[in-house]
Short mmCIF file of C-alpha atoms in Angstrom, two decimals:
data_model
loop_
_atom_site.label_atom_id
_atom_site.label_comp_id
_atom_site.label_asym_id
_atom_site.label_seq_id
_atom_site.Cartn_x
_atom_site.Cartn_y
_atom_site.Cartn_z
CA UNK A 20 83.45 164.51 155.19
CA UNK A 21 80.45 164.11 157.95
CA UNK A 22 77.60 163.49 155.83
CA UNK A 23 74.95 164.98 159.21
CA UNK A 24 76.83 168.08 158.96
CA UNK A 25 75.51 171.06 156.45
CA UNK A 26 77.42 174.08 155.54
CA UNK A 27 75.29 176.93 155.13
CA UNK A 28 74.18 176.39 151.60
CA UNK A 29 73.17 173.15 152.26
CA UNK A 30 71.25 174.39 155.34
CA UNK A 31 69.26 177.26 153.14
CA UNK A 32 68.75 174.61 150.40
CA UNK A 33 67.28 172.55 152.79
CA UNK A 34 64.67 175.22 154.40
CA UNK A 35 64.22 176.90 150.84
CA UNK A 36 65.68 180.27 151.58
CA UNK A 37 68.93 181.98 152.59
CA UNK A 38 69.22 181.02 156.05
CA UNK A 39 71.55 183.82 156.80
CA UNK A 40 68.84 186.38 155.76
CA UNK A 41 65.79 185.19 157.52
CA UNK A 42 67.39 184.07 161.38
CA UNK A 43 69.67 187.42 161.18
CA UNK A 44 70.08 188.22 164.61
CA UNK A 45 68.19 191.66 165.68
CA UNK A 46 70.84 194.20 166.85
CA UNK A 47 68.26 196.87 167.22
CA UNK A 48 69.01 197.35 171.44
CA UNK A 49 72.79 197.21 170.29
CA UNK A 50 72.54 200.02 167.70
CA UNK A 51 70.82 202.01 170.17
CA UNK A 52 72.74 201.77 172.95
CA UNK A 53 75.72 202.89 170.75
CA UNK A 54 74.39 205.57 169.26
CA UNK A 55 72.99 207.01 172.56
CA UNK A 56 76.87 206.42 173.60
CA UNK A 57 77.85 207.95 171.08
CA UNK A 58 76.12 211.17 171.27
CA UNK A 59 76.84 210.96 174.81
CA UNK A 60 80.51 211.04 173.55
CA UNK A 61 79.79 214.20 171.50
CA UNK A 62 78.09 216.08 174.29
CA UNK A 63 74.44 215.76 173.87
CA UNK A 64 72.92 216.62 177.05
CA UNK A 65 71.40 213.81 178.69
CA UNK A 66 67.79 214.63 178.62
CA UNK A 67 68.10 215.23 175.31
CA UNK A 68 69.06 211.70 175.15
CA UNK A 69 66.57 209.55 177.10
CA UNK A 70 63.13 209.68 177.39
CA UNK A 71 63.30 210.02 181.32
CA UNK A 72 66.08 211.11 183.55
CA UNK A 73 66.04 211.16 187.78
CA UNK A 74 68.50 211.79 190.21
CA UNK A 75 68.06 209.21 192.85
CA UNK A 76 71.36 208.65 195.90
CA UNK A 77 73.71 211.16 193.45
CA UNK A 78 72.92 208.19 190.80
CA UNK A 79 71.74 209.31 187.60
CA UNK A 80 68.51 206.65 186.66
CA UNK A 81 67.83 206.94 183.23
CA UNK A 82 64.72 205.99 180.73
CA UNK A 83 65.41 204.40 177.30
CA UNK A 84 62.28 202.64 174.89
CA UNK A 85 60.77 202.14 178.06
CA UNK A 86 63.90 200.53 179.53
CA UNK A 87 65.72 201.60 183.25
CA UNK A 88 69.31 201.43 183.95
CA UNK A 89 71.50 204.19 186.03
CA UNK A 90 74.10 205.79 184.18
CA UNK A 91 77.29 206.04 186.35
CA UNK A 92 79.97 207.99 184.21
CA UNK A 93 80.43 209.05 180.70
CA UNK A 94 78.79 206.65 178.49
CA UNK A 95 78.79 203.73 180.83
CA UNK A 96 75.95 201.55 182.87
CA UNK A 97 75.37 200.29 186.18
CA UNK A 98 73.80 197.31 185.14
CA UNK A 99 74.64 194.90 181.84
CA UNK A 100 71.13 194.45 181.11
CA UNK A 101 67.87 197.13 181.13
CA UNK A 102 64.62 196.31 183.40
CA UNK A 103 61.19 197.26 182.80
CA UNK A 104 61.43 199.74 186.47
CA UNK A 105 63.83 200.16 189.06
CA UNK A 106 63.46 201.39 192.38
CA UNK A 107 65.30 203.63 194.47
CA UNK A 108 68.65 202.51 196.25
CA UNK A 109 67.99 201.43 199.79
CA UNK A 110 70.88 199.98 202.72
CA UNK A 111 72.67 199.50 198.66
CA UNK A 112 70.09 197.75 197.37
CA UNK A 113 67.62 198.89 194.66
CA UNK A 114 64.33 196.66 193.56
CA UNK A 115 64.73 196.41 189.58
CA UNK A 116 61.40 194.78 187.79
CA UNK A 117 61.56 192.68 184.81
CA UNK A 118 57.56 192.25 183.33
CA UNK A 119 58.80 188.54 182.22
CA UNK A 120 60.07 187.60 186.19
CA UNK A 121 59.18 189.87 188.38
CA UNK A 122 61.13 191.51 191.00
CA UNK A 123 64.45 191.29 192.10
CA UNK A 124 67.61 193.70 194.16
CA UNK A 125 70.62 195.48 192.55
CA UNK A 126 73.94 196.34 194.33
CA UNK A 127 75.61 199.15 193.76
CA UNK A 128 77.52 197.42 191.63
CA UNK A 129 74.73 196.72 189.36
CA UNK A 130 74.66 192.98 190.31
CA UNK A 131 71.61 190.75 190.89
CA UNK A 132 71.42 189.98 194.48
CA UNK A 133 68.93 186.93 194.02
CA UNK A 134 68.91 183.59 192.31
CA UNK A 135 65.42 183.51 191.90
CA UNK A 136 62.75 186.41 191.17
CA UNK A 137 59.58 187.27 193.53
CA UNK A 138 56.10 188.26 192.92
CA UNK A 139 56.69 191.45 194.58
CA UNK A 140 58.93 193.08 197.04
CA UNK A 141 59.86 195.69 199.47
CA UNK A 142 62.78 198.35 200.16
CA UNK A 143 65.49 196.97 202.90
CA UNK A 144 64.98 197.99 206.88
CA UNK A 145 67.73 197.12 209.44
CA UNK A 146 69.45 194.67 206.68
CA UNK A 147 66.45 192.93 205.32
CA UNK A 148 63.78 193.30 202.23
CA UNK A 149 60.42 191.52 202.93
CA UNK A 150 59.67 189.29 199.56
CA UNK A 151 56.85 187.86 198.35
CA UNK A 152 56.09 184.54 196.48
CA UNK A 153 52.20 183.68 195.37
CA UNK A 154 52.05 180.30 195.97
CA UNK A 155 54.25 180.56 199.37
CA UNK A 156 53.75 184.14 200.98
CA UNK A 157 55.81 186.36 202.81
CA UNK A 158 59.60 185.91 204.41
CA UNK A 159 63.04 188.19 204.13
CA UNK A 160 65.65 188.17 202.47
CA UNK A 161 69.04 189.57 203.65
CA UNK A 162 72.01 191.36 201.93
CA UNK A 163 73.16 188.45 200.46
CA UNK A 164 69.72 187.68 198.72
CA UNK A 165 69.39 184.48 201.19
CA UNK A 166 66.08 183.49 202.78
CA UNK A 167 66.31 184.07 206.28
CA UNK A 168 63.45 182.04 207.39
CA UNK A 169 62.38 178.48 207.07
CA UNK A 170 58.20 179.37 207.19
CA UNK A 171 56.84 181.65 204.50
CA UNK A 172 53.82 183.75 206.24
CA UNK A 173 50.75 184.94 205.19
CA UNK A 174 51.68 188.47 206.19
CA UNK A 175 55.07 190.55 207.53
CA UNK A 176 56.07 193.87 208.77
CA UNK A 177 59.24 195.26 208.10
CA UNK A 178 61.85 195.12 211.04
CA UNK A 179 61.80 197.96 213.39
CA UNK A 180 64.47 197.62 216.15
CA UNK A 181 65.23 193.89 215.87
CA UNK A 182 62.31 192.22 215.45
CA UNK A 183 59.65 192.21 212.87
CA UNK A 184 55.62 191.14 213.10
CA UNK A 185 54.85 188.36 211.34
CA UNK A 186 51.07 186.79 210.62
CA UNK A 187 50.48 183.12 210.04
CA UNK A 188 47.08 182.56 208.92
CA UNK A 189 46.00 180.07 211.41
CA UNK A 190 47.89 180.80 214.19
CA UNK A 191 47.60 184.51 214.63
CA UNK A 192 51.09 186.77 214.87
CA UNK A 193 54.30 186.53 216.52
CA UNK A 194 57.61 188.37 216.25
CA UNK A 195 61.25 186.96 214.63
CA UNK A 196 64.68 188.23 215.16
CA UNK A 197 67.52 188.85 212.60
CA UNK A 198 67.81 184.90 212.51
CA UNK A 199 64.47 184.12 211.60
CA UNK A 200 63.30 182.76 214.59
CA UNK A 201 59.85 182.91 215.94
CA UNK A 202 60.73 184.79 219.57
CA UNK A 203 57.16 183.96 221.49
CA UNK A 204 56.74 180.84 222.64
CA UNK A 205 53.02 180.90 221.41
CA UNK A 206 50.82 183.31 218.62
CA UNK A 207 48.77 186.27 219.56
CA UNK A 208 45.52 187.77 218.31
CA UNK A 209 47.39 190.68 218.13
CA UNK A 210 50.87 192.02 218.18
#
């Protein structure tokens, strides 16, 4: 018998309260989702179940207790988690916000594509989205969520016809290509 391991009764005696009652998991959100699924299964119109309902690119975007997700079929949700905000899909990706983490993107399967969260993001254009880190500046990510530039910029513009204008606060302006490479040998006062 290992004396260093306490049973539930021993833990409760040590704490001076019922351990399982005090540290009971909060099931409010799980119970709320179960109630929503039951209502949907019983034919309650979605407008009567959710706080807000929007149609986005033939997907149903729903808000429940201030959190957002996509309702894809029956009572199934696109994402495993709910977000503080979900943007519109562009090129198969939608920006999502978690107030505690920042911005990320989900793909059409509801999976987050970036391993990190950003301070700001913009929609995808020509396969790339602008991302902002307050300590570094602006960069671009591709559809795999990978940053394409080694250098972070003071400001960037969306890609157009294969190029994006970038601004380096000290040097001026340049253009980058889809590989994240600066195409001009020198920097200009304006591009």
